[in-house]
Short mmCIF file of C-alpha atoms in Angstrom, two decimals:
data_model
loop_
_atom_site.label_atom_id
_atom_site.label_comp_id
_atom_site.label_asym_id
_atom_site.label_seq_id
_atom_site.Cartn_x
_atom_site.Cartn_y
_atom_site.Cartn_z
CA UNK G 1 24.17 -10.48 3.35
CA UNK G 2 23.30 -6.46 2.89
CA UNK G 3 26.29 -4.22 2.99
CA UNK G 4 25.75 -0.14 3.18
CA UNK G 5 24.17 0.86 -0.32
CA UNK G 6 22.61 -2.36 -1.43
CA UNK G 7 19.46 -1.51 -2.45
CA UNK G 8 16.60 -3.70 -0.51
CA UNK G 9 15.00 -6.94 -2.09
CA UNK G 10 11.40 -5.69 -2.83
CA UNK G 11 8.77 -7.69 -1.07
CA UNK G 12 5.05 -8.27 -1.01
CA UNK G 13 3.46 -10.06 1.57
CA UNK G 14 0.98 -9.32 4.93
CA UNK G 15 0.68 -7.48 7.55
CA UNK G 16 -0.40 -9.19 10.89
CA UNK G 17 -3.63 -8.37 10.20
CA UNK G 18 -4.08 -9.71 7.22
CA UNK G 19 -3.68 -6.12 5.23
CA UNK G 20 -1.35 -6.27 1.89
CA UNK G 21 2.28 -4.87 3.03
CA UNK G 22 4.11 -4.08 -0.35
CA UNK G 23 7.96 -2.83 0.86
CA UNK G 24 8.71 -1.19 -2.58
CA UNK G 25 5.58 1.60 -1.96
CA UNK G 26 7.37 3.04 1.44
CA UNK G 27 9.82 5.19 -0.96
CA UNK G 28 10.26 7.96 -0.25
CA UNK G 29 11.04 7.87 3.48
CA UNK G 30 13.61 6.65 5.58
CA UNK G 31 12.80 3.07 6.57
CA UNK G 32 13.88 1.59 9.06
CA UNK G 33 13.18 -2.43 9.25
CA UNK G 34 13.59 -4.54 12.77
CA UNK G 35 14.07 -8.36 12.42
CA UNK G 36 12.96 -9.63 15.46
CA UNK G 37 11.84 -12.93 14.76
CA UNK G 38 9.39 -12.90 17.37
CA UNK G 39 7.32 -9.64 18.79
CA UNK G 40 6.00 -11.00 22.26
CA UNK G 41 9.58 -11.35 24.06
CA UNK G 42 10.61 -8.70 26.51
CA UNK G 43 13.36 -7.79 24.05
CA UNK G 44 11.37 -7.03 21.02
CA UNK G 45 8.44 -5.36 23.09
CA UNK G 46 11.00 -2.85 24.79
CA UNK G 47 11.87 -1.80 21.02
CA UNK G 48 8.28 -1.94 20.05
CA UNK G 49 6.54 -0.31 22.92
CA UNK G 50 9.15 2.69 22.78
CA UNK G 51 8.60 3.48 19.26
CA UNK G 52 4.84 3.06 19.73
CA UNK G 53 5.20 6.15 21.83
CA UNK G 54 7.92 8.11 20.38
CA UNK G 55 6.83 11.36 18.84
CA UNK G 56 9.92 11.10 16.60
CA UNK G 57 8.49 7.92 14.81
CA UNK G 58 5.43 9.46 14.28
CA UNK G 59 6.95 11.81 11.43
CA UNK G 60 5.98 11.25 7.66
CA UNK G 61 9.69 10.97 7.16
CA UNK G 62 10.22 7.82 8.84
CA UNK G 63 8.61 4.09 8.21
CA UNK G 64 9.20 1.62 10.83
CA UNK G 65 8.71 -1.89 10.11
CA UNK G 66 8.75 -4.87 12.61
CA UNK G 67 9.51 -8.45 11.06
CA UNK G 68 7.97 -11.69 12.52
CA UNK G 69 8.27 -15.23 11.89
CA UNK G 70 6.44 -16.49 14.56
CA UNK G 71 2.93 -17.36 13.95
CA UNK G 72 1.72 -16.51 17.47
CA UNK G 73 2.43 -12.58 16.93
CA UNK G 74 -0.92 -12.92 15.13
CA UNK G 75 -3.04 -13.51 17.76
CA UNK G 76 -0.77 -10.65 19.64
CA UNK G 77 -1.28 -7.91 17.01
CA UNK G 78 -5.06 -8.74 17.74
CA UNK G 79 -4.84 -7.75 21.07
CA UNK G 80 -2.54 -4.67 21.07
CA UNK G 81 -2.71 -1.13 20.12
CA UNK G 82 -0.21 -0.56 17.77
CA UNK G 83 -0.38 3.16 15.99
CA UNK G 84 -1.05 2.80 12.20
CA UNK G 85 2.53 4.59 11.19
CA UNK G 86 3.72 1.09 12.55
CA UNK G 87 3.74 -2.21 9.96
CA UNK G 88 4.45 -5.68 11.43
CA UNK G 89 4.92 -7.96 8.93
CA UNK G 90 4.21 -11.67 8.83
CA UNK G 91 7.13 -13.62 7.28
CA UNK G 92 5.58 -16.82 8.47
CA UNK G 93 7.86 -18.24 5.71
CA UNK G 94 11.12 -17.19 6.33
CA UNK G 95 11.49 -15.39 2.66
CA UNK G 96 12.06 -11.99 3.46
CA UNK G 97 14.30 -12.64 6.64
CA UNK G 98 16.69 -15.52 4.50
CA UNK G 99 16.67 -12.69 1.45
CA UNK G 100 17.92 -9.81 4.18
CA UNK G 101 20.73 -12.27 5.79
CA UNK G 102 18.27 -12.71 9.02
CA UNK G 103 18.25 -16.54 8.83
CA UNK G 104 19.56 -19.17 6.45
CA UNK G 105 15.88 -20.23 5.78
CA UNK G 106 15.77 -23.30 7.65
CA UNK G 107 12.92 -23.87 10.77
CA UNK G 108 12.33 -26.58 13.79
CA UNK G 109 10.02 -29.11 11.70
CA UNK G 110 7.64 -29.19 15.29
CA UNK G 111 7.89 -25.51 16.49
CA UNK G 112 7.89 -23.95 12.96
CA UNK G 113 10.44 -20.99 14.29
CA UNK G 114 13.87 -20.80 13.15
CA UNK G 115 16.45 -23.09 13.95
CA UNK G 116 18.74 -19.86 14.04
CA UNK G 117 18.07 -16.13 13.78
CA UNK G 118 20.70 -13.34 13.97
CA UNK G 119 18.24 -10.09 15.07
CA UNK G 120 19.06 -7.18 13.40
CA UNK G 121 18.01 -3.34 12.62
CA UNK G 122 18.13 -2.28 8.30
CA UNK G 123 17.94 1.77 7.92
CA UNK G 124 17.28 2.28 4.03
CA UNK G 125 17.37 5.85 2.55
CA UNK G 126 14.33 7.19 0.41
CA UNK G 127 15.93 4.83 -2.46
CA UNK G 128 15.49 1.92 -0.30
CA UNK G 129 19.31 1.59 -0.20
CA UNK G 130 20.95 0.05 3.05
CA UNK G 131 22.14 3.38 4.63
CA UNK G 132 23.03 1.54 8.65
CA UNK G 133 23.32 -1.73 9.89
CA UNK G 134 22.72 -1.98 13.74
CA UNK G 135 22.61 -5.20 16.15
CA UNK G 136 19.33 -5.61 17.99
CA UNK G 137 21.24 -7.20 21.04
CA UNK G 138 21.09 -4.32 23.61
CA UNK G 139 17.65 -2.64 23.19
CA UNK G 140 18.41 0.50 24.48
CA UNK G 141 21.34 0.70 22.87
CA UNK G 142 19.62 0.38 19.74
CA UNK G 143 17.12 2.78 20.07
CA UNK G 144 19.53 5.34 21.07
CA UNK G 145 21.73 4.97 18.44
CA UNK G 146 18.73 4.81 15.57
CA UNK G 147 17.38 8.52 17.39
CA UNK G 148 20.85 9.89 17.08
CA UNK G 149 20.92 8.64 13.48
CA UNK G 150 17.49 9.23 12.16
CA UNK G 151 17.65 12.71 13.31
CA UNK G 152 20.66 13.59 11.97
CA UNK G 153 19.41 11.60 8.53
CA UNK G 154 15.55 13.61 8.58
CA UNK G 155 17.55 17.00 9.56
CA UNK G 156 20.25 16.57 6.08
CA UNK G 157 17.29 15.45 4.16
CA UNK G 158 15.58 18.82 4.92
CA UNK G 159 18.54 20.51 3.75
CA UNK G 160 18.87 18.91 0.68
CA UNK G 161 15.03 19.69 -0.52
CA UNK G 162 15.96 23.12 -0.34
CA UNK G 163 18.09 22.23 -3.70
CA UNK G 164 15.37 21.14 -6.39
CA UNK G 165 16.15 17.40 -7.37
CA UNK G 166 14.27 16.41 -10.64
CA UNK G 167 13.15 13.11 -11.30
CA UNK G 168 14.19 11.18 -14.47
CA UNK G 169 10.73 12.06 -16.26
CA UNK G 170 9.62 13.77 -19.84
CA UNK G 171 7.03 16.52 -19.13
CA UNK G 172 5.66 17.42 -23.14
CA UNK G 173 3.09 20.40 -23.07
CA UNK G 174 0.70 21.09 -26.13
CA UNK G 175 0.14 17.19 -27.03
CA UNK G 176 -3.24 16.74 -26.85
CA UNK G 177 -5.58 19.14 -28.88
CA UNK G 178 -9.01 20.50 -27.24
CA UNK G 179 -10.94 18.52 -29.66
CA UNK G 180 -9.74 15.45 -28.50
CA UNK G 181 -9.42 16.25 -24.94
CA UNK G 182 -13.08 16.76 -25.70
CA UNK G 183 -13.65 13.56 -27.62
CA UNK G 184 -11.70 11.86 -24.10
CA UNK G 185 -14.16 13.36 -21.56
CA UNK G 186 -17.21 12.55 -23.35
CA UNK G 187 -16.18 8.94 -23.68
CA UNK G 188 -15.50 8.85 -19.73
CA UNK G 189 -18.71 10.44 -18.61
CA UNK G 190 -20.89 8.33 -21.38
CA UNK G 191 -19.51 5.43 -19.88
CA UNK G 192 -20.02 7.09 -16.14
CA UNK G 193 -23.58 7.85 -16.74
CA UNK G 194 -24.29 4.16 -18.20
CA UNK G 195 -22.21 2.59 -15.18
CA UNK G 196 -24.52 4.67 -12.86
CA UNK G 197 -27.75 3.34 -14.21
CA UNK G 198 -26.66 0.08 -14.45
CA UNK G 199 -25.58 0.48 -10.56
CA UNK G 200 -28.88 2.42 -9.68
CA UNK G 201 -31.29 -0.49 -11.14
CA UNK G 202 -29.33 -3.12 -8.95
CA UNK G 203 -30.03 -0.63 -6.28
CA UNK G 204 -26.44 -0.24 -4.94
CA UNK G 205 -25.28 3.57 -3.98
CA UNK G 206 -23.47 4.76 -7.47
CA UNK G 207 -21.36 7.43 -5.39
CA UNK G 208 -19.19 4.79 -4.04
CA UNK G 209 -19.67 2.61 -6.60
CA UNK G 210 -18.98 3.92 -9.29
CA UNK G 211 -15.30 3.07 -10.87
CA UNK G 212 -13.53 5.85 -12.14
CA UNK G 213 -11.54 4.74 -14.70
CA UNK G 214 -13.12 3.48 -17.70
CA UNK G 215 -11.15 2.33 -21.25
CA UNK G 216 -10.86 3.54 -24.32
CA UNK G 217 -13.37 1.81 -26.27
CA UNK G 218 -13.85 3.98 -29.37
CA UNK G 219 -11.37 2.62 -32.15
CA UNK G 220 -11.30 5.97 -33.93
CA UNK G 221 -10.42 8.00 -31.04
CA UNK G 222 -7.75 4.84 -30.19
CA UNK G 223 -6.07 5.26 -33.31
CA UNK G 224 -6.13 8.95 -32.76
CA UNK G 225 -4.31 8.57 -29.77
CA UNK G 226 -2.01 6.46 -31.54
CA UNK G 227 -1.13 8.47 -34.15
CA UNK G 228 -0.47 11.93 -31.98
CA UNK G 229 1.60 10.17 -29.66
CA UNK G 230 4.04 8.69 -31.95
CA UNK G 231 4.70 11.89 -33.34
CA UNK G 232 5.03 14.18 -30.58
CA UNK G 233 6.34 11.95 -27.60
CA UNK G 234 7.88 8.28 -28.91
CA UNK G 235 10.45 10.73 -30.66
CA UNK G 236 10.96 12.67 -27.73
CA UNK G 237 11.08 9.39 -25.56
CA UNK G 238 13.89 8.15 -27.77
CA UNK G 239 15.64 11.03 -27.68
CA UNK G 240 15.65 11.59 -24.05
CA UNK G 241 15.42 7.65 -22.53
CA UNK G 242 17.09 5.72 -26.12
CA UNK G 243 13.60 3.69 -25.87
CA UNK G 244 11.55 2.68 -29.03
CA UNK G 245 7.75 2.22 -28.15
CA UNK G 246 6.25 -0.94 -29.74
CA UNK G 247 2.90 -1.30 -27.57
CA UNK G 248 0.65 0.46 -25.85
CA UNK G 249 -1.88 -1.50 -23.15
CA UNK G 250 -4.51 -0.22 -20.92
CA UNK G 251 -5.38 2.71 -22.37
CA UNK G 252 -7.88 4.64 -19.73
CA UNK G 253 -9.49 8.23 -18.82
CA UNK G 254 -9.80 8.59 -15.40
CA UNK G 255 -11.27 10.91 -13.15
CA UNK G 256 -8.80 12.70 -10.01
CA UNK G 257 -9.71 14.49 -7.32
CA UNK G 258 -8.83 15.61 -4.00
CA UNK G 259 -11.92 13.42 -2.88
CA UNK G 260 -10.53 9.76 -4.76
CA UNK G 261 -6.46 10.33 -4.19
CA UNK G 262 -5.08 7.83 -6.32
CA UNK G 263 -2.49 5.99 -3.74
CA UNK G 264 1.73 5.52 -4.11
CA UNK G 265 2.13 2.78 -6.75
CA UNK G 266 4.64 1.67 -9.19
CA UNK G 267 3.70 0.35 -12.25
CA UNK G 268 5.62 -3.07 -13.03
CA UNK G 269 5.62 -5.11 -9.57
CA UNK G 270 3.95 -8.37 -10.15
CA UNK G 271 4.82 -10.55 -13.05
CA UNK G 272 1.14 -9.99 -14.20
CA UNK G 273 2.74 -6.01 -15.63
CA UNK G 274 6.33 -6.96 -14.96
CA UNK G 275 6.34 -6.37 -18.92
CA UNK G 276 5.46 -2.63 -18.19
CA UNK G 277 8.60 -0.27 -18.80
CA UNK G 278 6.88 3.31 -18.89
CA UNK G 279 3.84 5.25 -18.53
CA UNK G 280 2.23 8.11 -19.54
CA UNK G 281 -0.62 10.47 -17.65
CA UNK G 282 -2.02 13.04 -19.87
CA UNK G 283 -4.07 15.70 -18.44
CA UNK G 284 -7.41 16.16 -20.72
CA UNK G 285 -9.25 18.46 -18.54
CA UNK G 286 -11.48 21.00 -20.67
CA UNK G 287 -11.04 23.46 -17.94
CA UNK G 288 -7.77 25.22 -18.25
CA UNK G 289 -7.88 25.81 -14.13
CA UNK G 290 -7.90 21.96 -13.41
CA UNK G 291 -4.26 21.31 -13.48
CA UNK G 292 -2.93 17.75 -12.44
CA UNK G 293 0.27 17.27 -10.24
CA UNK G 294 2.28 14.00 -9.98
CA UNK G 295 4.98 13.97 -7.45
CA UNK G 296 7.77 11.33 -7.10
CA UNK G 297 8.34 10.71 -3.58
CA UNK G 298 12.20 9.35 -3.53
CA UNK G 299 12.93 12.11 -5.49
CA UNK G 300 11.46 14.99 -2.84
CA UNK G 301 8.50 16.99 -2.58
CA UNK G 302 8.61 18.41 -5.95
CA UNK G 303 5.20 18.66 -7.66
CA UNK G 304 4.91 18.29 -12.00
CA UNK G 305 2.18 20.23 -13.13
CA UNK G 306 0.62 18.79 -15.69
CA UNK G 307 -1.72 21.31 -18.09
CA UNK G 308 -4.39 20.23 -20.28
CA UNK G 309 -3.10 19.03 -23.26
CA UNK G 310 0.46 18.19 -21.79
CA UNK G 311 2.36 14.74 -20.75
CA UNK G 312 3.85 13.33 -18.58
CA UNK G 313 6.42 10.44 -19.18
CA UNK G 314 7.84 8.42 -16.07
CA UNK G 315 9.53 5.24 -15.61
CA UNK G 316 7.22 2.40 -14.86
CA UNK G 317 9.40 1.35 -12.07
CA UNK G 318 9.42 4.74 -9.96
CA UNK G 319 7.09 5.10 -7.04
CA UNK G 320 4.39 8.07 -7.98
CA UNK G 321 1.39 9.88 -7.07
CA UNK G 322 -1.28 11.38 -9.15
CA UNK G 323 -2.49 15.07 -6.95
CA UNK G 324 -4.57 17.18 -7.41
CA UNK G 325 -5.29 20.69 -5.38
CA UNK G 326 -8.81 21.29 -3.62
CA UNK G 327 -11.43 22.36 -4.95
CA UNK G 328 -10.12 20.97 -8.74
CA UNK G 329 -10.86 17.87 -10.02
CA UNK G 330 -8.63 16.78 -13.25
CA UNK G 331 -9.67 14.53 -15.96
CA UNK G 332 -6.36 12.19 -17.19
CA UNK G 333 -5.68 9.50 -19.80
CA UNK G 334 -3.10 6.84 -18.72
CA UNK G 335 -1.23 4.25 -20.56
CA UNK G 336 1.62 1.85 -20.33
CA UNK G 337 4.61 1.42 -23.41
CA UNK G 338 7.01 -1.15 -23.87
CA UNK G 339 8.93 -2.18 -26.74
CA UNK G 340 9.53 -5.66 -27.99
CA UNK G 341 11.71 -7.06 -25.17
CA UNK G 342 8.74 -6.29 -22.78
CA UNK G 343 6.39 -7.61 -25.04
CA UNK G 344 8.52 -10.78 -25.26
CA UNK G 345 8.00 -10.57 -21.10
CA UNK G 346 4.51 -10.18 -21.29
CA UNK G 347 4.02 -13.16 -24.35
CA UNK G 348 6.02 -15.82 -21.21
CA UNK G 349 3.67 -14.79 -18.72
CA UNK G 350 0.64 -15.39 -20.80
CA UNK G 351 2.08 -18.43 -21.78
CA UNK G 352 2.87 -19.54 -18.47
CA UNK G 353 -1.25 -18.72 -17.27
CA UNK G 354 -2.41 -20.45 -20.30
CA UNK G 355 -3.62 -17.21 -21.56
CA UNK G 356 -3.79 -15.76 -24.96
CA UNK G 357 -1.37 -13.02 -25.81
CA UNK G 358 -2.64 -9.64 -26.87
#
């Protein structure tokens, strides 16, 4: 059962439609999650239909999220216009709804539903911490209350931006020397131009094809790498976070621009990178008037600038987004660190796929 500050379980699953959902990327913003068990009754549509049309819901600031175990809803969300700022989720399982304290996990062997479901409203703040807990029993009642809240929530939350709150990150400038920003570029576009004709004699249209991250491939400018970031960040890292750097994996230069918008992500998710306890974005732009942003949505609007040549160091686990301002377009190397407890994370996974670690 949640009580006020729990954070939320993270979950990844579906939308109705089929889309990936992934609750841990709505950071950020005040979500606000409905466990209806079913969206076709009168109850649930009152809620649903309301918020559909409320200009309130519409804002950036707010996430609403509609849960469903009922199989049925998906031949509903075929047939209804639902705004996109609205996610209904299919929890055809029961996982996410037993892990909030919605139902004890337990459905009608012939009806697949439920055998009990206590309906319920979950407001999280932009940590995805339980902030209100509100019965779903009156509708209107609900609705009200949530408005009354949410505004009051959105309106101290404006307030609060006005006071600059830093995320937990290490921003190093002067890291990464011209020559091998230089070294960095050509690498990408060699690889760019050869991934183009490659596309182009299989006829397919290389704008849209084309990936835009490529690795590392060249051992000496690997160990290059290696060598400049051990002694002007892993020191720094341990001094700042008390974290020793053993590994480094998926090492990549990666082209960013207002055009490709890399999306929110975190880093260590799925037990495929669970193993993954920081990153690292490097700006390696040639161009001195390219600079790269990364914001941190739970911690505010505030944008890092990254210059050529500088770092940035961020948890793996925070939710982040690469920017960068029209009409620039930034040239970055990313990597992941972890020392040798992640590494002894990554070796059981590997073992558990039948794969070789690396």
């Amino acid at each position: 059962m949640l009580l006020m500050g729990d954070p939320l379980p993270w979950f990844n699953g579906n939308l109705l439609t089929g889309q990936p959902f992934s609750l841990q990327k709505l950071g950020g913003r005040f979500v606000v999650m409905f466990f209806l068990g079913a969206l076709r009754d009168a109850k649930s549509r009152r809620i649903i239909d309301y918020i559909n049309q409320s200009e309130l819901w519409k804002s950036q600031a707010l996430a609403p999220v509609f849960i469903s175990c009922d199989r049925r809803d998906s031949l509903w969300s075929t047939s209804t216009e639902l705004d996109d700022h609205l996610f209904c989720v299919a929890d055809f399982d029961g996982n996410m709804s037993a892990r909030m304290g919605a139902t004890d996990g337990e459905f009608d062997p012939v009806s697949q539903q439920p055998l009990s479901y206590r309906r319920f409203c979950v407001v999280s703040d932009p940590f995805l911490r339980v902030l209100h807990l509100i019965s779903l029993a009156d509708p209107d009642a609900c609705v009200s209350t949530l408005e009354s809240l949410l505004k009051a929530e959105v309106q101290a939350k404006t307030k609060q931006e006005k006071i600059a709150l830093s995320a937990p990150i290490l921003l190093l400038p002067r890291v990464l020397e011209s020559r091998l920003r230089f070294g960095l570029s050509a690498s990408h576009q060699g690889q760019e131009q050869a991934a183009k004709m490659i596309l182009t004699g299989l006829r397919f249209r290389t704008r849209d094809a084309v990936d835009r991250e490529f690795p590392v491939r060249d051992e000496h400018l690997r160990e290059q790498i290696k060598k400049i970031l051990a002694k002007r960040v892993f020191n720094e890292m341990n001094k700042c976070f008390h974290f020793k750097v053993t590994h480094l994996e998926h090492v990549v230069t990666e082209k960013c621009s207002e055009h490709n918008p890399v999306i929110r992500q975190r880093d260590n998710t799925t037990s495929a990178n669970a193993h993954r306890q920081f990153g690292l974005i490097a700006n390696i732009s040639e161009d001195g008037t390219a600079p790269l942003g990364v914001s941190f949505p739970e911690f505010g609007n505030l944008l890092y600038q990254i210059e050529p040549g500088a770092v940035l160091v961020y948890s793996s686990s925070l939710l982040y987004t690469p920017v960068v301002e029209e009409p620039n377009s930034a040239m970055m190397l990313r990597l992941y660190m972890f020392d040798e407890h992640g590494a002894h994370v990554k070796r059981r996974f590997h073992q558990h796929i039948g794969a070789e670690f690396v």
